mmCIF file of C-alpha atoms in Angstrom:
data_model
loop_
_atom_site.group_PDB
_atom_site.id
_atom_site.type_symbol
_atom_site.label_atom_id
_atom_site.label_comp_id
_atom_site.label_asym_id
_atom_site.label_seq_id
_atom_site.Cartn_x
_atom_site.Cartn_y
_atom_site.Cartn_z
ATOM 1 C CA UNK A 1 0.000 0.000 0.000
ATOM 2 C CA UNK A 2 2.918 2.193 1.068
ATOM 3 C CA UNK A 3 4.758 1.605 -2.520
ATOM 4 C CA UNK A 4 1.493 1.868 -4.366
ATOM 5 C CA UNK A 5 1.351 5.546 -2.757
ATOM 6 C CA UNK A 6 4.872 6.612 -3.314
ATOM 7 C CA UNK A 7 4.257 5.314 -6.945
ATOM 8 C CA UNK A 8 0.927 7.907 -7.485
ATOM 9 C CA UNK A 9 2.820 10.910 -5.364
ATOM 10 C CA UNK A 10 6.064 10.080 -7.987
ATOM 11 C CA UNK A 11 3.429 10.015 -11.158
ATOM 12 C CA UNK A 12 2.032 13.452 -9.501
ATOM 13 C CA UNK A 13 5.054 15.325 -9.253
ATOM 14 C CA UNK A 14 6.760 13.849 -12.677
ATOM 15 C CA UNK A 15 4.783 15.269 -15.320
ATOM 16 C CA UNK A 16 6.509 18.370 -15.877
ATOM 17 C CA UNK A 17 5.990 18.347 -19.276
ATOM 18 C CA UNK A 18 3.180 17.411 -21.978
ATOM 19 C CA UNK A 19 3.114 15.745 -25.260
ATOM 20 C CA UNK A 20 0.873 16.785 -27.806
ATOM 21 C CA UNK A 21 -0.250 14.164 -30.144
ATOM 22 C CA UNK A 22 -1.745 16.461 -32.733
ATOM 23 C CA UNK A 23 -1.805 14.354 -36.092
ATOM 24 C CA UNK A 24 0.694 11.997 -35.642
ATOM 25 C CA UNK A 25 -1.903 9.290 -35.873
ATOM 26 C CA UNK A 26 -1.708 10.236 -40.164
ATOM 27 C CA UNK A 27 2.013 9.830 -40.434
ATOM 28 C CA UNK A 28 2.094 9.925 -44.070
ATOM 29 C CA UNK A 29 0.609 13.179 -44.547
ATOM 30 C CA UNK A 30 2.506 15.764 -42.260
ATOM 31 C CA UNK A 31 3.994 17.128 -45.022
ATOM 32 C CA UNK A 32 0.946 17.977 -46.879
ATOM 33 C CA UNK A 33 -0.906 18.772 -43.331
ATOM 34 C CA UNK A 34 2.073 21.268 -43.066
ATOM 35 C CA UNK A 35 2.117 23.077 -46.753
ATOM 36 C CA UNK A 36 -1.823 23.233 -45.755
ATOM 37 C CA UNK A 37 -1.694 24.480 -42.433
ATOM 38 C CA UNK A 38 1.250 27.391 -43.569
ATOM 39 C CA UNK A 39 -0.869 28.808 -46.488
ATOM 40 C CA UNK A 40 -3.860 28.863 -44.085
ATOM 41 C CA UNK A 41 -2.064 30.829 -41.755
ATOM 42 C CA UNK A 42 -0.436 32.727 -44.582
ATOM 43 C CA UNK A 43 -3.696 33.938 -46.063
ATOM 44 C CA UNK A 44 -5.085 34.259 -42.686
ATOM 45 C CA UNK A 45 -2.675 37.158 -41.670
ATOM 46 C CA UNK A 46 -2.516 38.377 -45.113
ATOM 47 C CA UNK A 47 -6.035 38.831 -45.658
ATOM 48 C CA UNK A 48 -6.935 40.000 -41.789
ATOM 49 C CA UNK A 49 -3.758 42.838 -42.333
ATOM 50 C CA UNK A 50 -5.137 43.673 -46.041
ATOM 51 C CA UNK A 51 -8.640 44.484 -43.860
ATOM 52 C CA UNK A 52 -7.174 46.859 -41.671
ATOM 53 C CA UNK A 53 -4.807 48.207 -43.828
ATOM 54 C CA UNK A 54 -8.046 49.486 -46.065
ATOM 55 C CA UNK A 55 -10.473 50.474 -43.280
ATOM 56 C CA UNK A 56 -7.165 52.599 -41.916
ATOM 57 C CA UNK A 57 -6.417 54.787 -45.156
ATOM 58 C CA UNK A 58 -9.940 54.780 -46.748
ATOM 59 C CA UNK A 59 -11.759 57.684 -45.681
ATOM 60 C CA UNK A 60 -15.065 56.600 -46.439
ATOM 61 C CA UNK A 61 -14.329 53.667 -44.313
ATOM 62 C CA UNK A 62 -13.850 55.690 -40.805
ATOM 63 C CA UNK A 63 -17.510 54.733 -39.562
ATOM 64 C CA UNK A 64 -17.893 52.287 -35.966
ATOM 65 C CA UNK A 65 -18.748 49.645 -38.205
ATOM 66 C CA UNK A 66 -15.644 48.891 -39.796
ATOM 67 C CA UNK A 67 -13.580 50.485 -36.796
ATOM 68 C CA UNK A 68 -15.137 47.017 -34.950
ATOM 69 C CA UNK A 69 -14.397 45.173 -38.089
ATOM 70 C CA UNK A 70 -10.734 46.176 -37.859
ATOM 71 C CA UNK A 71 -10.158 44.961 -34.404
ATOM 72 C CA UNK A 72 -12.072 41.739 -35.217
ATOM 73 C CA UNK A 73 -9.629 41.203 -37.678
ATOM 74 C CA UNK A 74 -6.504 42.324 -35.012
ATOM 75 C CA UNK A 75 -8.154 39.790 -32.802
ATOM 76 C CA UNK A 76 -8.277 36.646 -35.542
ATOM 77 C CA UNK A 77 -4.855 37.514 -36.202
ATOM 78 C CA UNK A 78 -3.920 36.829 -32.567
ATOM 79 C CA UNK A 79 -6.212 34.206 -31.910
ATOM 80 C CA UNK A 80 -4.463 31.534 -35.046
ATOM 81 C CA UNK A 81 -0.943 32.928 -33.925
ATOM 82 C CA UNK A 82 -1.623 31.262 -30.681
ATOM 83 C CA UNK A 83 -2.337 27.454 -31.988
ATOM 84 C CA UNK A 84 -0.967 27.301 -35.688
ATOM 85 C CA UNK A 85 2.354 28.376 -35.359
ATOM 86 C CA UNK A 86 3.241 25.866 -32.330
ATOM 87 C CA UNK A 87 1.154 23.478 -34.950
ATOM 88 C CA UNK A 88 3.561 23.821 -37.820
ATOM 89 C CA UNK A 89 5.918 23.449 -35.587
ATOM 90 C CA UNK A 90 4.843 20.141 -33.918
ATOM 91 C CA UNK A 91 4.582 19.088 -37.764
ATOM 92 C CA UNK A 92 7.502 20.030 -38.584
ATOM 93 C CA UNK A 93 9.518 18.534 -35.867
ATOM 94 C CA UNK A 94 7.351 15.483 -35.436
ATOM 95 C CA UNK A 95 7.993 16.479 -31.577
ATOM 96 C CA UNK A 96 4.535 17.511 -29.533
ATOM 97 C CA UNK A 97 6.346 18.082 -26.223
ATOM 98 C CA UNK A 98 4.873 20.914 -24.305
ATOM 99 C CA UNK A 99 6.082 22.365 -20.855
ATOM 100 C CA UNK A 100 3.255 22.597 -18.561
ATOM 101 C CA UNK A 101 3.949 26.401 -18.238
ATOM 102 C CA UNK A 102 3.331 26.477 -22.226
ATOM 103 C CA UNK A 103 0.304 24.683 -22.709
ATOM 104 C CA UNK A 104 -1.152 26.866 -19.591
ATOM 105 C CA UNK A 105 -0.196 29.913 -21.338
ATOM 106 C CA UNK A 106 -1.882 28.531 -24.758
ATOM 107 C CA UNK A 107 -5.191 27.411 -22.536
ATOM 108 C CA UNK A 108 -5.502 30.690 -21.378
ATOM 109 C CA UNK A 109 -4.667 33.047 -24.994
ATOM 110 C CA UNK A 110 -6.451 31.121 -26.772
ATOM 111 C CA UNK A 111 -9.871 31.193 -23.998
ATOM 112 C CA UNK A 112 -8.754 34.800 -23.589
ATOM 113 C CA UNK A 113 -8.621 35.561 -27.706
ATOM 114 C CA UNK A 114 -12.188 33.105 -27.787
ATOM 115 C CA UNK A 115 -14.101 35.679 -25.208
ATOM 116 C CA UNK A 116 -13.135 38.333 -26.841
ATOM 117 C CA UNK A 117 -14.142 37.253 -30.098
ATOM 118 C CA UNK A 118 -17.903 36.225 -28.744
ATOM 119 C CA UNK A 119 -18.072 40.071 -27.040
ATOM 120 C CA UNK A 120 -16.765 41.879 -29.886
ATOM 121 C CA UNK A 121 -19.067 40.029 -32.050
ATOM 122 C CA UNK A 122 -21.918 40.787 -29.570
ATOM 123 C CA UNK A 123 -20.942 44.654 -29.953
ATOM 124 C CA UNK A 124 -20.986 44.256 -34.077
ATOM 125 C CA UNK A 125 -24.312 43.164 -33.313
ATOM 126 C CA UNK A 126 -25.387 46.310 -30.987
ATOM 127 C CA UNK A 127 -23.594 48.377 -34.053
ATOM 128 C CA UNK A 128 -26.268 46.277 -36.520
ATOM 129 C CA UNK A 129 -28.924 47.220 -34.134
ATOM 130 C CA UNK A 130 -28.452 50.987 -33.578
ATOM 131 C CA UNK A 131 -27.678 51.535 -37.046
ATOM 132 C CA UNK A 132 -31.350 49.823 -38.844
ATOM 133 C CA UNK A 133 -33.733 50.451 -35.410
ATOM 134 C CA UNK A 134 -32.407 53.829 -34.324
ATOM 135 C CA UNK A 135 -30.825 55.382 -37.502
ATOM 136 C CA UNK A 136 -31.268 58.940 -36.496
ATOM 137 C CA UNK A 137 -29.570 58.741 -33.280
ATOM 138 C CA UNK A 138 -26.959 56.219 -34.417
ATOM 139 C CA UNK A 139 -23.840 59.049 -34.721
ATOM 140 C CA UNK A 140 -24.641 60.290 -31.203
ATOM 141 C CA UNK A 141 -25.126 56.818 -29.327
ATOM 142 C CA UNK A 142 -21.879 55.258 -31.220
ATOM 143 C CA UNK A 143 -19.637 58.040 -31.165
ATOM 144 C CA UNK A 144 -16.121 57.146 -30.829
ATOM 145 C CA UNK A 145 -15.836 57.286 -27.335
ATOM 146 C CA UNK A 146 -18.321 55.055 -26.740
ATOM 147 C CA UNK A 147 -16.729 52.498 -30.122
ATOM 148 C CA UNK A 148 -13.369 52.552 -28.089
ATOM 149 C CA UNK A 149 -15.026 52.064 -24.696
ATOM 150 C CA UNK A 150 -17.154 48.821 -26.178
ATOM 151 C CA UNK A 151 -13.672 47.606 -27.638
ATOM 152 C CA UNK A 152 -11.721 47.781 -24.571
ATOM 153 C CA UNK A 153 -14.597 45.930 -23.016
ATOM 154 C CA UNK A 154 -14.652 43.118 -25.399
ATOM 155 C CA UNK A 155 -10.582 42.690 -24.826
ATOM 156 C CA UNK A 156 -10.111 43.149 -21.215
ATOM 157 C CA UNK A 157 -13.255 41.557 -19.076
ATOM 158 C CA UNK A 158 -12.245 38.109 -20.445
ATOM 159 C CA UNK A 159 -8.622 38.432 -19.081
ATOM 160 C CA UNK A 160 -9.328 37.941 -14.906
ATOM 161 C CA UNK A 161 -12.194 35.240 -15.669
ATOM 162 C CA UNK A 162 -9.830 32.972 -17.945
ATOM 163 C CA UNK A 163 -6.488 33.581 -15.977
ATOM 164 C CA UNK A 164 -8.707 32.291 -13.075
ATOM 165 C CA UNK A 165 -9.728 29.782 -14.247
ATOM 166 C CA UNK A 166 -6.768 28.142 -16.288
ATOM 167 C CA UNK A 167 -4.576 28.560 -12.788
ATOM 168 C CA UNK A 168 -7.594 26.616 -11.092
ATOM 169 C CA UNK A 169 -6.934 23.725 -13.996
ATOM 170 C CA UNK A 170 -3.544 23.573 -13.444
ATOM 171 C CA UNK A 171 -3.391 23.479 -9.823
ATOM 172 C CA UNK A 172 -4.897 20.039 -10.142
ATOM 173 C CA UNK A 173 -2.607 16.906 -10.078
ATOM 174 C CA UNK A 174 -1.864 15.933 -12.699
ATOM 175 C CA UNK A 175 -1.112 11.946 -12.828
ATOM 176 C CA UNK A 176 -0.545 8.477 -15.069
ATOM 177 C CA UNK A 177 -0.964 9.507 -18.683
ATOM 178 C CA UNK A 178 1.382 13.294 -19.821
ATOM 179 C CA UNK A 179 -0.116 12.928 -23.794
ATOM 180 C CA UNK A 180 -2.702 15.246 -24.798
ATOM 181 C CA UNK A 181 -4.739 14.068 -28.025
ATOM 182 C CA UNK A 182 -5.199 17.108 -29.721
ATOM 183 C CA UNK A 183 -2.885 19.869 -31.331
ATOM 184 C CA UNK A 184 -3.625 22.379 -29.058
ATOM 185 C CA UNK A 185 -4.148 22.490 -25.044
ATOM 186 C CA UNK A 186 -7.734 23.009 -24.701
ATOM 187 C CA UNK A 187 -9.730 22.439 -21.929
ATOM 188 C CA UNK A 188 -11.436 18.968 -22.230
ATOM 189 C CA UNK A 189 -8.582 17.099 -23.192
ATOM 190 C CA UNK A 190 -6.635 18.653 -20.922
ATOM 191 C CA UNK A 191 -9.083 17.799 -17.847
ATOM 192 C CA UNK A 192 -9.158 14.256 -18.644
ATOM 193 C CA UNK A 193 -5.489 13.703 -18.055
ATOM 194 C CA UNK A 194 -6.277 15.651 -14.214
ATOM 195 C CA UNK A 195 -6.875 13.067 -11.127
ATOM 196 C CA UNK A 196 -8.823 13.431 -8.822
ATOM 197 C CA UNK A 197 -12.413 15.224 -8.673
ATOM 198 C CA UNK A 198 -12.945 17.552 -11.586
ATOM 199 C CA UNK A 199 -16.438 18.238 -10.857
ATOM 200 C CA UNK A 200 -16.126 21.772 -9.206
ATOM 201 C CA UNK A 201 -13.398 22.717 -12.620
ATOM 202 C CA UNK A 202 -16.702 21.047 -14.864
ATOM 203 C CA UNK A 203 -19.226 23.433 -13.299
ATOM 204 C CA UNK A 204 -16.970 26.166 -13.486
ATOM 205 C CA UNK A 205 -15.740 25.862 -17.340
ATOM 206 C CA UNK A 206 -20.050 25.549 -17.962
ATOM 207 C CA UNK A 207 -20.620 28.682 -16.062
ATOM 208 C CA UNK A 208 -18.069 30.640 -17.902
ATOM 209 C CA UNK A 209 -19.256 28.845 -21.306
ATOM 210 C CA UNK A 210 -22.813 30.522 -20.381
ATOM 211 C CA UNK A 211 -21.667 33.729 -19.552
ATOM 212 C CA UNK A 212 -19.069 34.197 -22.680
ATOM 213 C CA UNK A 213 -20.889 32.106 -24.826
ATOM 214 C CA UNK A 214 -24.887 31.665 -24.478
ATOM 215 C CA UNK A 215 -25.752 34.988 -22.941
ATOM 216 C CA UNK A 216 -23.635 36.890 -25.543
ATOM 217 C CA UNK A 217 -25.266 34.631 -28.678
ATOM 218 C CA UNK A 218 -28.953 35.194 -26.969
ATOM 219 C CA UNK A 219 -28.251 38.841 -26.896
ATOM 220 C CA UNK A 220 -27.176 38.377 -30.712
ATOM 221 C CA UNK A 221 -30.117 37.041 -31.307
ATOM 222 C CA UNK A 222 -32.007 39.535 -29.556
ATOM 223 C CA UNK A 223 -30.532 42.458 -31.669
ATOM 224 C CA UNK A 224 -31.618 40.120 -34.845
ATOM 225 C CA UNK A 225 -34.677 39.528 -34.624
ATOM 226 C CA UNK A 226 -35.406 43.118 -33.836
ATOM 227 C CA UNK A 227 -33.006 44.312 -37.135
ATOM 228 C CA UNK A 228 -35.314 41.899 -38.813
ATOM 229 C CA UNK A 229 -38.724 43.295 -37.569
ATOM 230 C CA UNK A 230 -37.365 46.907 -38.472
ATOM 231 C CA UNK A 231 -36.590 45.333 -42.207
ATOM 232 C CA UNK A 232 -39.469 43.510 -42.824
ATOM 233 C CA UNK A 233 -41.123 47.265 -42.331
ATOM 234 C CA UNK A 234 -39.388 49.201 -45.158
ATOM 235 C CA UNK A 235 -41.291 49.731 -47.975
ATOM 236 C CA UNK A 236 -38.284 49.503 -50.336
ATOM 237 C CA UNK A 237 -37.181 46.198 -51.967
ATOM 238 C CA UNK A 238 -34.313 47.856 -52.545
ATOM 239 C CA UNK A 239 -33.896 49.414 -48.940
ATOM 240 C CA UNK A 240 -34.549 45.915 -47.517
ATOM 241 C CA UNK A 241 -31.753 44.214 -49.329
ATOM 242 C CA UNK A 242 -29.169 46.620 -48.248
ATOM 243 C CA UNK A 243 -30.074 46.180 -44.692
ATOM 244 C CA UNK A 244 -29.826 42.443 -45.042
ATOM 245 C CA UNK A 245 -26.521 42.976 -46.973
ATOM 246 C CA UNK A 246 -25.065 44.681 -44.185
ATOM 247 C CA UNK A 247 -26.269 41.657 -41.608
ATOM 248 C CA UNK A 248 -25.511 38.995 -43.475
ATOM 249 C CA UNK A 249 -21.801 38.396 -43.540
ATOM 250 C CA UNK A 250 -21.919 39.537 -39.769
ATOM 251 C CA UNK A 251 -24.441 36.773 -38.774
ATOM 252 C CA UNK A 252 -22.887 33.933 -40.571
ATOM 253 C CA UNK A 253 -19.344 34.144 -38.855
ATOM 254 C CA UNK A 254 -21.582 34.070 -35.916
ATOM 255 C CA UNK A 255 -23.488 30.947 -36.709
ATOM 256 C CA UNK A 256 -20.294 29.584 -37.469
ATOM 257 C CA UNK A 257 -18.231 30.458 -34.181
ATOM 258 C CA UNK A 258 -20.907 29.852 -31.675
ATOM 259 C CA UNK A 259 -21.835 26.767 -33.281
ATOM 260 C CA UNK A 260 -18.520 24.957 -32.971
ATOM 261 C CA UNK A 261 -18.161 26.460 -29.563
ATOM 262 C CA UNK A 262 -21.185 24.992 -27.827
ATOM 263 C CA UNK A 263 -20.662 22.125 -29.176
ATOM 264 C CA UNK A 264 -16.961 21.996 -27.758
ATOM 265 C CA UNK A 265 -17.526 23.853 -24.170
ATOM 266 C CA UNK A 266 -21.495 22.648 -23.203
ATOM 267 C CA UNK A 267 -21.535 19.756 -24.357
ATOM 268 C CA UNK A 268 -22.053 16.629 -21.353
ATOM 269 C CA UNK A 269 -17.679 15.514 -20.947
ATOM 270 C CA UNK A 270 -18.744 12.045 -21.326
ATOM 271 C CA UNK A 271 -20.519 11.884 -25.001
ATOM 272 C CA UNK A 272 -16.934 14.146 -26.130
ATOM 273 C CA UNK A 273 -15.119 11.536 -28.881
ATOM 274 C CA UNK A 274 -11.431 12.940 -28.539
ATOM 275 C CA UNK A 275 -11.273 12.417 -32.385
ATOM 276 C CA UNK A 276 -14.628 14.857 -33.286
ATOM 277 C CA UNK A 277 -13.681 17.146 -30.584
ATOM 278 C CA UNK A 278 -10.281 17.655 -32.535
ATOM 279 C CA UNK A 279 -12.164 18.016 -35.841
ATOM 280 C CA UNK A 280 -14.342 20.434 -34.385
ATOM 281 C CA UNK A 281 -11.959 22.554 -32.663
ATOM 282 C CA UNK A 282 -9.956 22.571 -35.925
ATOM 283 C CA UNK A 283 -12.965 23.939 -37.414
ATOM 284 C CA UNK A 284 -13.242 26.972 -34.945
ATOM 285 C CA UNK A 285 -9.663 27.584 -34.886
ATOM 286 C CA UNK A 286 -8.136 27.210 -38.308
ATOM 287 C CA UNK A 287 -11.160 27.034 -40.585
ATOM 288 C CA UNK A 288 -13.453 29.538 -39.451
ATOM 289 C CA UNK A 289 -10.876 32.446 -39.465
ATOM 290 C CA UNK A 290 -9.803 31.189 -42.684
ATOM 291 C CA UNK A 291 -13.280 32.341 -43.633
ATOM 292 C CA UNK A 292 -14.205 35.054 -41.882
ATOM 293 C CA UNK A 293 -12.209 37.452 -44.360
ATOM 294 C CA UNK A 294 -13.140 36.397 -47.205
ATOM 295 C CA UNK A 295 -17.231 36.481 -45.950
ATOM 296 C CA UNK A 296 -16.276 39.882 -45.013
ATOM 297 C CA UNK A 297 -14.552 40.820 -48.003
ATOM 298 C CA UNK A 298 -16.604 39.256 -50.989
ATOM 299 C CA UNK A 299 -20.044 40.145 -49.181
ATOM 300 C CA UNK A 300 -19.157 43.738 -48.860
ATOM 301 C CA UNK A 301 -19.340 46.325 -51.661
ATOM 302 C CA UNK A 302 -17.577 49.008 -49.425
ATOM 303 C CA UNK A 303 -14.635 46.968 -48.536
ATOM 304 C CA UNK A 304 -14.278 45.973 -52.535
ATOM 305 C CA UNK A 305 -14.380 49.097 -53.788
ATOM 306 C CA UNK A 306 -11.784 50.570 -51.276
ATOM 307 C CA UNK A 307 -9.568 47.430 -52.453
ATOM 308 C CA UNK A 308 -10.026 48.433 -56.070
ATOM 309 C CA UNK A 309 -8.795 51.909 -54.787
ATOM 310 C CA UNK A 310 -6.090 50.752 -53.133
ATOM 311 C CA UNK A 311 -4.923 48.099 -55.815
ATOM 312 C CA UNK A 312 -5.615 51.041 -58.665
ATOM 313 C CA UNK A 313 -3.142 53.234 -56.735
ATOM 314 C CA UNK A 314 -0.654 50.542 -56.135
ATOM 315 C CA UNK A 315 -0.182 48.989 -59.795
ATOM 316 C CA UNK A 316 -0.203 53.119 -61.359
#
């Protein structure tokens, strides 16, 4: 019994480090998953920097819609630099090890990054709102005091709640088992490798998943169902269409994220498959930003025609 407990204290204390299995499970495509992964991440920053580069030098541009468009894309740019990048690497190296310190600090950016990205979508969405149900106020309630104010918001609030709650994770023992099956240290995986009871760490991760996740999508959904009341009431077709235009690319990144991350972060722990949650979380981190700019891009006539501008300008 004595040896037995020496043996579980020695597992405890040992794992100092993780190993990430990421795809090693497909040996014979890494090198193809790695070409794939680098021009993702490639276009990814080049078409998130070609955003903001156009919403900061086009005049007709400077309006709170694309000022929250432009941090949006600042904030998909940070979020993919946080899992790709150690992902190529991994690939490239056909190493996954992971200090414990390091996969912490990628739990919590990439939670961090995730909030954010559910608020400042929620704001887009009060932007939406304002601009279709209370056009004739809309300058004087989004001025730019208040744009920068809903911003700072959307980036800060998430930091205390996610450093909180990655140190709780990581203050649990951690025995048996160091290899993570996924490419990324995300919670679920993470927690199954944790001994002990993880039923307080559960409640909390749903808790947080409500309030960063559900209550920001319901107020989403809130602001969209009055934006469509106030369209269904114009009297022009033509009027009607450009509201929609200028909800449409907005709502389907939305439909996207929060889809894949309910799934991932309220789902029951014991129905999550390692293998779909993988697929899934490569969908909201890899595939989904991957998207968002061109959804952005192609379903905008402003943003086009201040990239003709700046292309005209650049090939004269």
């Amino acid at each position: 019994m004595e040896n037995k407990l020496k043996t579980e204290i020695l597992n405890i204390t040992a794992i100092v480090e993780f190993v990430l299995l990421g795809f090693s499970d497909i040996p014979n495509i890494q090198w193809i998953l790695f070409g794939v992964f680098l021009v993702i991440y490639l276009t990814i920053l080049m078409c998130n920097s070609i955003i903001i580069l156009i919403i900061k030098i086009d005049s007709a541009l400077q309006t709170p819609m694309y000022f929250f468009l432009s941090n949006f894309s600042f904030l998909e740019i940070c979020y993919v630099t946080v899992t790709i990048p150690r992902m190529l690497m991994d690939l490239l190296t056909k190493k996954g090890n992971i200090s414990v310190f390091a996969c912490a600090a990628q739990m919590c950016f990439v939670l961090m990054f995730g909030g954010s990205e559910c608020l400042l979508l929620t704001v887009m969405a009060y932007d939406r709102y304002v601009a279709i149900c209370n056009p004739l106020h809309y300058t004087l309630v989004m001025n730019h005091k208040v744009c920068v104010q809903l911003v700072t918001v959307s980036w800060v609030s998430t930091a205390p709640v996610v450093i909180g709650q990655t140190c709780q994770i990581f203050s649990l023992p951690f025995c048996g088992s160091n290899i993570i099956n996924h490419f990324f240290c995300d919670i679920p995986p993470v927690l199954k490798l944790a001994c002990g009871d993880t039923f307080v760490n559960e409640i909390a991760i749903y808790v947080v998943a409500v309030v960063f996740i559900m209550v920001p999508f319901l107020l989403i959904v809130f602001s969209y169902g009055k934006i469509i009341s106030s369209i269904l009431k114009l009297s022009s077709a033509k009027g009607r269409a450009k509201a929609f235009s200028t909800c449409s690319s907005h709502l389907i990144v939305v439909v996207l994220f929060y889809g894949t991350a309910t799934i991932t972060y309220l789902r029951p722990r014991p129905n999550q498959s390692e293998g779909v949650g993988k697929l899934i979380s490569l969908f909201y981190t890899v595939l989904i930003p991957t998207l968002n700019p061109i959804i952005y891009t192609l379903r905008n006539k402003d943003i086009m025609v201040a990239l003709r501008k700046l292309l005209t300008k650049l090939l004269m």
